[in-house]
Coordinates of N, CA and C in Angstrom, one line a residue:
S19 N 148.6 141.3 249.9 CA 148.9 140.0 250.8 C 147.6 139.5 251.0
L20 N 147.9 138.1 251.4 CA 146.7 136.9 251.1 C 145.4 137.6 253.1
Y21 N 146.1 138.3 253.4 CA 145.2 138.9 254.7 C 143.9 139.5 254.0
R22 N 144.3 140.3 252.9 CA 144.0 141.4 252.4 C 143.0 140.7 251.6
V23 N 143.5 140.2 250.5 CA 142.6 139.1 249.8 C 141.3 138.8 250.6
E24 N 141.8 138.0 251.5 CA 140.5 137.6 252.4 C 140.0 138.3 253.6
A25 N 140.6 139.0 253.9 CA 139.1 141.0 254.3 C 138.6 140.9 253.2
A26 N 139.1 141.8 251.8 CA 138.1 141.9 250.5 C 137.2 140.2 250.3
R27 N 137.4 139.0 250.4 CA 136.7 138.1 250.6 C 135.1 138.0 251.5
A28 N 135.6 138.1 252.6 CA 134.6 138.5 253.0 C 133.4 140.5 253.6
L29 N 133.9 141.2 253.8 CA 133.9 142.1 253.4 C 132.3 142.3 251.8
G30 N 132.8 142.0 250.9 CA 132.5 141.3 250.1 C 131.0 140.6 250.2
E31 N 131.1 139.6 250.6 CA 130.3 138.8 251.1 C 129.3 138.8 251.7
V32 N 129.6 140.2 252.7 CA 128.3 141.2 253.8 C 127.7 142.4 253.1
R33 N 128.6 143.0 252.8 CA 128.5 144.2 252.4 C 127.9 144.4 250.6
R34 N 126.8 144.6 249.7 CA 126.3 144.7 248.4 C 126.0 145.4 247.6
A35 N 126.6 146.5 248.5 CA 127.0 148.2 247.9 C 128.0 148.9 249.3
G36 N 128.1 150.0 248.0 CA 129.3 151.3 248.4 C 130.7 150.7 248.3
L37 N 131.2 149.7 247.8 CA 132.4 149.1 247.8 C 133.2 150.0 246.9
E38 N 132.1 150.1 246.4 CA 133.2 151.0 244.3 C 134.2 151.5 245.1
P39 N 134.6 152.4 245.4 CA 135.1 153.9 245.3 C 136.9 152.7 246.5
D40 N 136.4 151.5 247.2 CA 137.8 151.0 247.6 C 138.1 150.3 246.8
A41 N 136.8 149.6 245.8 CA 137.7 148.6 244.4 C 138.2 149.4 243.9
A42 N 137.5 149.9 243.1 CA 138.3 151.1 241.7 C 139.7 151.8 242.6
R43 N 139.7 151.8 243.6 CA 141.4 151.9 244.4 C 142.0 151.0 243.6
L44 N 141.9 149.4 244.6 CA 142.4 148.4 244.4 C 143.1 148.1 243.3
A45 N 141.5 148.4 242.4 CA 141.7 147.7 241.3 C 143.2 148.2 239.9
A46 N 143.7 149.9 241.1 CA 144.9 150.5 239.7 C 146.1 149.7 241.1
G47 N 146.0 148.6 241.6 CA 146.9 147.9 242.4 C 147.9 146.7 242.0
D48 N 148.3 145.7 242.7 CA 149.3 145.1 242.2 C 148.1 143.8 242.0
R49 N 148.9 142.2 242.1 CA 147.6 141.5 241.5 C 147.4 141.2 242.8
D50 N 147.1 141.0 243.7 CA 146.4 141.1 245.0 C 145.7 142.1 245.2
A51 N 145.8 143.2 244.8 CA 145.0 144.4 245.5 C 144.1 144.2 244.2
R52 N 144.0 143.8 242.8 CA 142.6 143.3 241.8 C 142.6 141.9 242.7
L53 N 142.7 141.2 242.9 CA 141.9 140.2 242.8 C 141.3 141.0 244.1
A54 N 141.6 141.6 245.5 CA 140.5 141.7 246.6 C 139.8 143.2 245.6
A55 N 139.9 143.9 245.0 CA 139.2 144.8 244.1 C 137.6 143.4 243.5
A56 N 137.9 142.5 242.8 CA 136.3 142.2 242.4 C 136.2 140.5 243.4
W57 N 136.3 140.3 244.2 CA 135.6 140.2 245.5 C 134.9 141.1 246.9
L58 N 135.5 142.3 246.4 CA 134.9 143.2 247.6 C 133.2 143.4 246.5
L59 N 133.3 143.2 245.6 CA 132.6 143.3 243.8 C 131.6 142.3 243.9
R60 N 132.1 141.2 244.7 CA 131.1 139.9 244.8 C 129.7 140.1 245.4
R61 N 128.8 141.0 245.7 CA 127.4 141.0 245.3 C 127.4 142.6 245.2
H62 N 127.7 143.2 244.7 CA 127.3 144.5 244.6 C 126.9 144.7 242.8
A63 N 125.6 145.5 242.7 CA 125.3 144.8 241.2 C 124.9 146.8 240.6
G64 N 125.7 147.5 241.1 CA 125.3 148.7 240.6 C 126.4 149.2 238.9
D65 N 125.3 150.4 238.4 CA 126.1 150.3 237.0 C 128.2 149.8 237.6
E66 N 128.0 151.3 238.2 CA 130.1 151.3 238.6 C 130.8 150.1 238.5
A67 N 130.0 149.4 239.9 CA 131.1 147.8 240.1 C 130.7 147.2 238.8
V68 N 129.3 147.4 238.2 CA 129.7 146.4 236.8 C 130.9 146.4 236.2
R69 N 131.0 148.1 235.9 CA 131.9 148.3 234.8 C 133.0 147.8 235.7
L70 N 133.8 148.2 236.8 CA 135.4 147.6 237.6 C 135.3 146.3 237.4
L71 N 133.5 145.3 236.6 CA 134.3 144.0 237.0 C 133.8 143.4 235.7
H72 N 133.5 145.0 234.5 CA 134.1 144.0 233.5 C 135.6 145.0 232.9
R73 N 136.1 145.3 233.7 CA 137.8 145.8 233.3 C 138.3 144.7 235.0
L74 N 138.5 144.1 235.2 CA 138.6 143.4 236.2 C 138.7 142.2 235.5
A75 N 137.9 141.7 234.2 CA 137.4 140.7 233.6 C 138.8 140.3 233.1
A76 N 138.6 141.5 232.2 CA 139.9 140.8 231.1 C 141.6 141.5 231.6
D77 N 142.0 141.2 233.1 CA 142.9 141.1 234.1 C 143.0 140.3 233.3
P78 N 145.0 140.2 233.0 CA 146.0 139.5 232.7 C 146.4 138.4 233.3
E79 N 146.1 138.2 235.2 CA 145.9 137.0 236.6 C 144.8 136.9 236.0
P80 N 145.3 135.4 236.2 CA 144.2 134.6 235.8 C 142.7 134.5 237.2
A81 N 143.7 134.9 237.9 CA 142.4 134.3 239.4 C 142.0 135.5 239.4
V82 N 142.5 137.2 238.7 CA 141.8 138.1 239.6 C 140.6 137.2 238.1
A83 N 140.8 137.4 236.9 CA 139.8 137.7 235.9 C 138.6 136.8 236.6
T84 N 138.9 135.3 236.5 CA 137.8 134.5 237.1 C 136.7 135.0 237.9
A85 N 138.1 135.9 239.2 CA 136.8 136.2 240.0 C 135.9 136.6 239.4
A86 N 136.5 138.2 238.7 CA 135.8 138.9 238.2 C 133.8 138.1 237.2
V87 N 135.2 137.7 236.6 CA 134.1 136.9 235.7 C 133.1 136.0 236.3
A88 N 133.5 135.8 237.5 CA 132.2 134.5 238.2 C 131.0 135.2 238.9
R89 N 131.3 136.8 239.0 CA 130.3 137.6 239.9 C 129.2 138.3 238.5
L90 N 130.2 138.2 237.2 CA 129.3 139.1 235.9 C 128.6 137.6 235.3
G91 N 128.4 136.9 235.7 CA 128.6 135.1 235.1 C 126.9 135.7 234.9

């Protein structure tokens, strides 16, 4: 839902570590869940986060891939 995506965007702005488990769970969901996963990892830089972001960057949904690529960029 839009609320989940916006909540993930806000949380991803303030937390710079520790959200990888939540993002991994969301990455297995629907389009909005995958987009939320990408936003959760917006400020993360660890190996697990980067692996998840690479997976999300290959997502068939352009919004998900764009959010992930923006972080990897």
